[in-house]
C-alpha cells in the first residue's frame, strides 16, 4: 500500500517530536469521550421518543448464536422494527471496538436485502481496520520503533447507527463506520425504506418530480451562505471538484419533521475540516 510506504519514508527521514505520541494519544482519548457522550445522548433521546418501537439489546457479540437469538424478538407494532442486532465494547490486540449494528425486522425482501448489505459493510470495515492496524504496526517496528514506544497505542473502531425518523411503514436511518488512530476516517451509509411497498425511498418520492432542481438550488444557496467576510469557505469550487449536482446515488435521510437532509462523503465537495457536509432541503 502506497500509504504505508509513504509512512515508512516519513519515519526514516522526519524527526519526530518527543511529545507527539502523547498528543496523539490525548487527541484520540478526547475524541472517544466526545463520541461516547454524543452516542449516549442520542440513545437517551430515541429511547424516550420510541420506547414502544425500538429494542436495544446489550451484551451481544459477533456470535451467530447470540445474534440469532436477538433477531427472534417479535415485532412490536406496525410493519417493522429497527433493533440492535449486535452490541459490544471491547479491546483486543490493541484495537478498541465500539460496535452497534442495526437490523430491520420485517417480513419483506427489502429488509433482508438491507440487513445483508449492512452486515457486509460492517464485516468489510472490521477486516480493513484490522489490516490497517497490522500494517501500521509492521511499519512502526520496521522503521525503528521500540516496544516501549508502541506500548499504550490503540486504534478505535466504531460501528454505530441512528434512526432519523420512522412511521408505521417507513424508516430512515444512518449507519456510521469510523476508524481512529494516527489518522481518522468516517463513512456514513443512508437507508430510507418503505416497508409497505417493499422498496427504497428516493429523493423523487420525497421532493417530487423536480427534485434535482430543488436540491441543487438549496445546496448552492447554503454553500454561498458559508462564505465568510474574507471570502473563505471550506467548500471547493465546482471546477475543482466541488458540488455540481445531486443524482440518484446521492445520500440522504429524512428527519422526524419530514425535512430531507442531503449528505456528501467527507472530502468529496469540501475540505476535511468541514466534516461530512449535510444540507437540509428547504
mmCIF file of C-alpha atoms in Angstrom:
data_model
loop_
_atom_site.group_PDB
_atom_site.id
_atom_site.type_symbol
_atom_site.label_atom_id
_atom_site.label_comp_id
_atom_site.label_asym_id
_atom_site.label_seq_id
_atom_site.Cartn_x
_atom_site.Cartn_y
_atom_site.Cartn_z
ATOM 1 C CA UNK A 1 0.000 0.000 0.000
ATOM 2 C CA UNK A 2 1.378 3.406 -1.003
ATOM 3 C CA UNK A 3 0.075 4.930 2.211
ATOM 4 C CA UNK A 4 2.281 2.737 4.336
ATOM 5 C CA UNK A 5 5.310 3.071 2.043
ATOM 6 C CA UNK A 6 4.984 6.809 2.463
ATOM 7 C CA UNK A 7 4.608 6.349 6.207
ATOM 8 C CA UNK A 8 7.822 4.359 6.288
ATOM 9 C CA UNK A 9 9.744 7.061 4.455
ATOM 10 C CA UNK A 10 8.341 9.642 6.830
ATOM 11 C CA UNK A 11 9.534 7.641 9.817
ATOM 12 C CA UNK A 12 13.022 7.311 8.346
ATOM 13 C CA UNK A 13 13.508 10.914 7.252
ATOM 14 C CA UNK A 14 11.468 13.075 9.624
ATOM 15 C CA UNK A 15 12.500 13.795 13.226
ATOM 16 C CA UNK A 16 9.535 13.100 15.499
ATOM 17 C CA UNK A 17 8.967 15.465 18.450
ATOM 18 C CA UNK A 18 9.105 13.667 21.777
ATOM 19 C CA UNK A 19 5.701 14.976 22.785
ATOM 20 C CA UNK A 20 3.920 13.864 19.588
ATOM 21 C CA UNK A 21 2.961 10.402 20.821
ATOM 22 C CA UNK A 22 1.353 11.793 23.954
ATOM 23 C CA UNK A 23 -0.503 14.454 21.972
ATOM 24 C CA UNK A 24 -1.872 11.856 19.571
ATOM 25 C CA UNK A 25 -2.951 9.656 22.478
ATOM 26 C CA UNK A 26 -4.670 12.574 24.218
ATOM 27 C CA UNK A 27 -6.419 13.566 20.990
ATOM 28 C CA UNK A 28 -7.789 10.079 20.439
ATOM 29 C CA UNK A 29 -8.980 9.854 24.043
ATOM 30 C CA UNK A 30 -10.700 13.224 23.767
ATOM 31 C CA UNK A 31 -12.378 12.205 20.511
ATOM 32 C CA UNK A 32 -13.531 8.926 22.035
ATOM 33 C CA UNK A 33 -15.022 10.736 25.024
ATOM 34 C CA UNK A 34 -16.898 13.155 22.771
ATOM 35 C CA UNK A 35 -18.216 10.316 20.623
ATOM 36 C CA UNK A 36 -19.444 8.300 23.586
ATOM 37 C CA UNK A 37 -21.130 11.353 25.093
ATOM 38 C CA UNK A 38 -22.899 12.069 21.793
ATOM 39 C CA UNK A 39 -23.883 8.439 21.398
ATOM 40 C CA UNK A 40 -25.282 8.369 24.939
ATOM 41 C CA UNK A 41 -27.361 11.492 24.310
ATOM 42 C CA UNK A 42 -28.648 10.073 21.031
ATOM 43 C CA UNK A 43 -29.635 6.794 22.677
ATOM 44 C CA UNK A 44 -31.480 8.518 25.518
ATOM 45 C CA UNK A 45 -33.380 10.729 23.095
ATOM 46 C CA UNK A 46 -34.546 7.820 20.956
ATOM 47 C CA UNK A 47 -35.287 5.587 23.927
ATOM 48 C CA UNK A 48 -37.648 8.239 25.227
ATOM 49 C CA UNK A 49 -39.281 9.024 21.877
ATOM 50 C CA UNK A 50 -39.679 5.445 20.679
ATOM 51 C CA UNK A 51 -39.671 3.224 23.744
ATOM 52 C CA UNK A 52 -42.534 1.147 22.384
ATOM 53 C CA UNK A 53 -40.974 0.714 18.980
ATOM 54 C CA UNK A 54 -37.203 0.192 19.239
ATOM 55 C CA UNK A 55 -35.444 -2.605 21.065
ATOM 56 C CA UNK A 56 -31.893 -2.190 22.300
ATOM 57 C CA UNK A 57 -30.065 -5.342 23.321
ATOM 58 C CA UNK A 58 -26.868 -5.106 25.350
ATOM 59 C CA UNK A 59 -24.022 -7.528 25.810
ATOM 60 C CA UNK A 60 -24.099 -9.112 22.363
ATOM 61 C CA UNK A 61 -21.064 -10.116 20.350
ATOM 62 C CA UNK A 62 -20.468 -11.444 16.848
ATOM 63 C CA UNK A 63 -21.517 -14.981 17.751
ATOM 64 C CA UNK A 64 -24.117 -16.220 15.213
ATOM 65 C CA UNK A 65 -25.981 -17.972 18.026
ATOM 66 C CA UNK A 66 -26.355 -14.805 20.080
ATOM 67 C CA UNK A 67 -27.196 -12.759 17.017
ATOM 68 C CA UNK A 68 -29.915 -15.193 16.001
ATOM 69 C CA UNK A 69 -31.442 -15.042 19.467
ATOM 70 C CA UNK A 70 -31.584 -11.262 19.269
ATOM 71 C CA UNK A 71 -33.241 -11.384 15.872
ATOM 72 C CA UNK A 72 -36.064 -13.545 17.224
ATOM 73 C CA UNK A 73 -37.575 -10.695 19.266
ATOM 74 C CA UNK A 74 -41.158 -10.267 17.998
ATOM 75 C CA UNK A 75 -42.291 -7.217 16.043
ATOM 76 C CA UNK A 76 -43.839 -4.724 18.440
ATOM 77 C CA UNK A 77 -46.181 -2.932 16.058
ATOM 78 C CA UNK A 78 -46.560 -1.639 12.517
ATOM 79 C CA UNK A 79 -44.825 -3.413 9.678
ATOM 80 C CA UNK A 80 -41.306 -3.446 11.096
ATOM 81 C CA UNK A 81 -38.926 -2.557 13.876
ATOM 82 C CA UNK A 82 -35.306 -1.497 13.959
ATOM 83 C CA UNK A 83 -33.431 -3.318 16.688
ATOM 84 C CA UNK A 84 -29.826 -3.524 17.813
ATOM 85 C CA UNK A 85 -28.618 -6.790 16.329
ATOM 86 C CA UNK A 86 -25.064 -6.727 17.726
ATOM 87 C CA UNK A 87 -23.720 -4.505 20.504
ATOM 88 C CA UNK A 88 -20.301 -4.845 22.148
ATOM 89 C CA UNK A 89 -17.488 -2.716 23.541
ATOM 90 C CA UNK A 90 -14.145 -4.453 23.972
ATOM 91 C CA UNK A 91 -10.394 -4.123 23.370
ATOM 92 C CA UNK A 92 -8.478 -6.886 21.633
ATOM 93 C CA UNK A 93 -4.949 -6.910 20.140
ATOM 94 C CA UNK A 94 -4.615 -3.154 20.518
ATOM 95 C CA UNK A 95 -7.944 -2.379 18.853
ATOM 96 C CA UNK A 96 -10.829 -0.893 20.810
ATOM 97 C CA UNK A 97 -14.114 -1.994 19.244
ATOM 98 C CA UNK A 98 -17.258 0.038 19.912
ATOM 99 C CA UNK A 99 -19.741 -1.770 17.704
ATOM 100 C CA UNK A 100 -23.512 -1.452 17.447
ATOM 101 C CA UNK A 101 -25.130 -2.995 14.378
ATOM 102 C CA UNK A 102 -28.804 -2.483 13.467
ATOM 103 C CA UNK A 103 -31.226 -4.895 11.889
ATOM 104 C CA UNK A 104 -34.607 -4.237 10.301
ATOM 105 C CA UNK A 105 -37.150 -6.792 11.445
ATOM 106 C CA UNK A 106 -39.910 -7.173 8.849
ATOM 107 C CA UNK A 107 -41.420 -9.847 6.640
ATOM 108 C CA UNK A 108 -40.112 -8.358 3.426
ATOM 109 C CA UNK A 109 -37.405 -8.951 0.880
ATOM 110 C CA UNK A 110 -36.301 -5.342 1.302
ATOM 111 C CA UNK A 111 -35.487 -5.832 4.979
ATOM 112 C CA UNK A 112 -33.471 -8.970 4.244
ATOM 113 C CA UNK A 113 -31.549 -7.216 1.466
ATOM 114 C CA UNK A 114 -30.755 -4.153 3.595
ATOM 115 C CA UNK A 115 -29.675 -6.289 6.555
ATOM 116 C CA UNK A 116 -27.319 -8.245 4.304
ATOM 117 C CA UNK A 117 -25.850 -5.039 2.874
ATOM 118 C CA UNK A 118 -25.304 -3.537 6.317
ATOM 119 C CA UNK A 119 -23.661 -6.703 7.630
ATOM 120 C CA UNK A 120 -21.378 -6.912 4.593
ATOM 121 C CA UNK A 121 -20.237 -3.314 5.094
ATOM 122 C CA UNK A 122 -19.613 -3.935 8.790
ATOM 123 C CA UNK A 123 -17.584 -7.074 8.050
ATOM 124 C CA UNK A 124 -15.509 -5.207 5.450
ATOM 125 C CA UNK A 125 -14.963 -2.312 7.842
ATOM 126 C CA UNK A 126 -13.726 -4.561 10.658
ATOM 127 C CA UNK A 127 -11.447 -6.507 8.331
ATOM 128 C CA UNK A 128 -9.980 -3.313 6.865
ATOM 129 C CA UNK A 129 -9.391 -1.826 10.298
ATOM 130 C CA UNK A 130 -7.546 -4.942 11.456
ATOM 131 C CA UNK A 131 -5.377 -4.905 8.330
ATOM 132 C CA UNK A 132 -4.673 -1.167 8.681
ATOM 133 C CA UNK A 133 -3.583 -1.698 12.299
ATOM 134 C CA UNK A 134 -1.370 -4.651 11.406
ATOM 135 C CA UNK A 135 0.248 -2.744 8.530
ATOM 136 C CA UNK A 136 0.830 0.277 10.739
ATOM 137 C CA UNK A 137 2.363 -1.883 13.466
ATOM 138 C CA UNK A 138 4.703 -3.562 10.977
ATOM 139 C CA UNK A 139 5.757 -0.202 9.526
ATOM 140 C CA UNK A 140 6.315 1.181 13.027
ATOM 141 C CA UNK A 141 8.746 -1.566 14.051
ATOM 142 C CA UNK A 142 10.364 -1.752 10.598
ATOM 143 C CA UNK A 143 11.348 1.897 10.914
ATOM 144 C CA UNK A 144 12.986 1.627 14.314
ATOM 145 C CA UNK A 145 10.030 1.825 16.706
ATOM 146 C CA UNK A 146 10.502 0.042 20.024
ATOM 147 C CA UNK A 147 8.156 -1.985 22.187
ATOM 148 C CA UNK A 148 8.360 0.782 24.773
ATOM 149 C CA UNK A 149 7.291 3.389 22.210
ATOM 150 C CA UNK A 150 4.497 1.136 20.989
ATOM 151 C CA UNK A 151 3.074 0.478 24.465
ATOM 152 C CA UNK A 152 -0.295 2.075 25.010
ATOM 153 C CA UNK A 153 -1.046 2.701 21.334
ATOM 154 C CA UNK A 154 -4.608 1.837 20.471
ATOM 155 C CA UNK A 155 -6.904 2.034 17.489
ATOM 156 C CA UNK A 156 -10.587 2.917 17.770
ATOM 157 C CA UNK A 157 -13.002 1.062 15.505
ATOM 158 C CA UNK A 158 -16.579 2.289 15.631
ATOM 159 C CA UNK A 159 -19.822 0.986 14.147
ATOM 160 C CA UNK A 160 -22.990 2.794 15.111
ATOM 161 C CA UNK A 161 -26.404 3.762 13.798
ATOM 162 C CA UNK A 162 -29.110 6.336 14.375
ATOM 163 C CA UNK A 163 -32.754 6.183 13.427
ATOM 164 C CA UNK A 164 -33.579 9.603 11.990
ATOM 165 C CA UNK A 165 -37.329 9.114 11.582
ATOM 166 C CA UNK A 166 -39.955 6.384 11.473
ATOM 167 C CA UNK A 167 -43.650 5.856 10.917
ATOM 168 C CA UNK A 168 -45.720 2.674 10.876
ATOM 169 C CA UNK A 169 -44.381 1.773 7.425
ATOM 170 C CA UNK A 170 -41.323 3.943 6.752
ATOM 171 C CA UNK A 171 -37.936 4.333 8.383
ATOM 172 C CA UNK A 172 -34.867 6.469 7.725
ATOM 173 C CA UNK A 173 -31.623 5.521 9.463
ATOM 174 C CA UNK A 174 -27.890 6.109 9.135
ATOM 175 C CA UNK A 175 -25.054 3.646 9.756
ATOM 176 C CA UNK A 176 -21.673 5.144 10.698
ATOM 177 C CA UNK A 177 -18.356 3.340 10.243
ATOM 178 C CA UNK A 178 -15.317 5.055 11.749
ATOM 179 C CA UNK A 179 -11.654 4.324 12.349
ATOM 180 C CA UNK A 180 -9.368 6.453 14.516
ATOM 181 C CA UNK A 181 -5.677 6.136 15.352
ATOM 182 C CA UNK A 182 -2.881 8.430 13.979
ATOM 183 C CA UNK A 183 -5.411 9.399 11.333
ATOM 184 C CA UNK A 184 -9.200 9.301 11.254
ATOM 185 C CA UNK A 185 -11.821 8.078 8.808
ATOM 186 C CA UNK A 186 -15.603 8.179 8.959
ATOM 187 C CA UNK A 187 -18.146 6.929 6.464
ATOM 188 C CA UNK A 188 -21.921 7.050 6.624
ATOM 189 C CA UNK A 189 -24.493 4.986 4.788
ATOM 190 C CA UNK A 190 -28.095 6.073 4.440
ATOM 191 C CA UNK A 191 -31.153 3.809 4.351
ATOM 192 C CA UNK A 192 -34.624 5.110 3.587
ATOM 193 C CA UNK A 193 -37.183 2.314 3.400
ATOM 194 C CA UNK A 194 -40.863 1.992 2.594
ATOM 195 C CA UNK A 195 -41.790 -1.361 4.129
ATOM 196 C CA UNK A 196 -45.411 -1.135 2.973
ATOM 197 C CA UNK A 197 -44.338 -1.034 -0.663
ATOM 198 C CA UNK A 198 -41.198 -3.106 -0.046
ATOM 199 C CA UNK A 199 -38.859 -0.632 -1.746
ATOM 200 C CA UNK A 200 -36.292 2.079 -1.122
ATOM 201 C CA UNK A 201 -37.483 5.647 -0.799
ATOM 202 C CA UNK A 202 -35.897 8.078 -3.249
ATOM 203 C CA UNK A 203 -35.354 11.821 -3.355
ATOM 204 C CA UNK A 204 -38.017 11.911 -6.050
ATOM 205 C CA UNK A 205 -40.506 10.288 -3.661
ATOM 206 C CA UNK A 206 -39.757 12.882 -1.001
ATOM 207 C CA UNK A 207 -39.376 16.047 -3.087
ATOM 208 C CA UNK A 208 -41.352 15.495 -6.294
ATOM 209 C CA UNK A 209 -40.544 15.385 -9.982
ATOM 210 C CA UNK A 210 -38.286 18.461 -9.883
ATOM 211 C CA UNK A 211 -36.184 17.049 -7.027
ATOM 212 C CA UNK A 212 -32.868 17.719 -8.796
ATOM 213 C CA UNK A 213 -33.600 21.419 -9.262
ATOM 214 C CA UNK A 214 -34.981 21.749 -5.721
ATOM 215 C CA UNK A 215 -31.909 20.098 -4.169
ATOM 216 C CA UNK A 216 -29.369 21.934 -6.307
ATOM 217 C CA UNK A 217 -30.877 25.351 -5.605
ATOM 218 C CA UNK A 218 -30.973 24.755 -1.855
ATOM 219 C CA UNK A 219 -27.438 23.331 -1.680
ATOM 220 C CA UNK A 220 -25.934 26.085 -3.825
ATOM 221 C CA UNK A 221 -27.605 28.711 -1.625
ATOM 222 C CA UNK A 222 -26.246 27.148 1.558
ATOM 223 C CA UNK A 223 -22.730 26.872 0.116
ATOM 224 C CA UNK A 224 -22.877 30.546 -0.892
ATOM 225 C CA UNK A 225 -24.029 31.447 2.636
ATOM 226 C CA UNK A 226 -21.000 29.631 4.080
ATOM 227 C CA UNK A 227 -18.536 32.128 2.586
ATOM 228 C CA UNK A 228 -17.202 34.425 5.316
ATOM 229 C CA UNK A 229 -16.399 38.131 5.145
ATOM 230 C CA UNK A 230 -12.932 37.422 3.778
ATOM 231 C CA UNK A 231 -14.273 35.171 1.036
ATOM 232 C CA UNK A 232 -13.232 31.906 2.688
ATOM 233 C CA UNK A 233 -15.256 28.711 2.613
ATOM 234 C CA UNK A 234 -14.420 25.065 3.224
ATOM 235 C CA UNK A 235 -16.285 24.105 0.047
ATOM 236 C CA UNK A 236 -14.405 23.533 -3.204
ATOM 237 C CA UNK A 237 -15.250 25.393 -6.393
ATOM 238 C CA UNK A 238 -17.207 23.245 -8.899
ATOM 239 C CA UNK A 239 -14.264 23.269 -11.322
ATOM 240 C CA UNK A 240 -12.000 21.989 -8.521
ATOM 241 C CA UNK A 241 -14.184 19.034 -7.592
ATOM 242 C CA UNK A 242 -16.850 20.875 -5.641
ATOM 243 C CA UNK A 243 -20.599 20.430 -5.754
ATOM 244 C CA UNK A 244 -22.264 20.347 -9.173
ATOM 245 C CA UNK A 245 -25.484 18.364 -8.845
ATOM 246 C CA UNK A 246 -27.318 15.652 -6.966
ATOM 247 C CA UNK A 247 -28.228 12.372 -8.638
ATOM 248 C CA UNK A 248 -29.786 9.005 -7.834
ATOM 249 C CA UNK A 249 -26.720 7.948 -5.821
ATOM 250 C CA UNK A 250 -26.710 10.980 -3.517
ATOM 251 C CA UNK A 251 -27.128 10.033 0.139
ATOM 252 C CA UNK A 252 -29.902 11.475 2.257
ATOM 253 C CA UNK A 253 -32.080 10.912 5.295
ATOM 254 C CA UNK A 254 -35.451 12.188 6.453
ATOM 255 C CA UNK A 255 -35.777 13.981 9.782
ATOM 256 C CA UNK A 256 -38.680 13.451 12.138
ATOM 257 C CA UNK A 257 -40.313 16.686 10.942
ATOM 258 C CA UNK A 258 -40.191 15.437 7.336
ATOM 259 C CA UNK A 259 -37.234 17.570 6.237
ATOM 260 C CA UNK A 260 -34.968 15.864 3.714
ATOM 261 C CA UNK A 261 -31.257 16.217 4.508
ATOM 262 C CA UNK A 262 -28.858 15.596 1.603
ATOM 263 C CA UNK A 263 -25.379 14.356 2.582
ATOM 264 C CA UNK A 264 -21.990 14.000 0.904
ATOM 265 C CA UNK A 265 -18.935 11.929 1.875
ATOM 266 C CA UNK A 266 -16.108 13.557 3.777
ATOM 267 C CA UNK A 267 -13.611 15.310 1.439
ATOM 268 C CA UNK A 268 -15.889 14.878 -1.580
ATOM 269 C CA UNK A 269 -17.001 18.501 -2.042
ATOM 270 C CA UNK A 270 -15.217 20.282 0.825
ATOM 271 C CA UNK A 271 -12.059 20.242 2.895
ATOM 272 C CA UNK A 272 -11.793 17.685 5.670
ATOM 273 C CA UNK A 273 -12.386 20.372 8.302
ATOM 274 C CA UNK A 274 -15.979 20.597 7.039
ATOM 275 C CA UNK A 275 -16.614 17.014 8.164
ATOM 276 C CA UNK A 276 -19.463 15.256 6.383
ATOM 277 C CA UNK A 277 -21.462 18.018 4.635
ATOM 278 C CA UNK A 278 -25.213 17.918 5.254
ATOM 279 C CA UNK A 279 -27.816 20.167 3.638
ATOM 280 C CA UNK A 280 -31.433 20.408 4.837
ATOM 281 C CA UNK A 281 -33.500 20.909 1.698
ATOM 282 C CA UNK A 282 -35.934 23.792 2.033
#
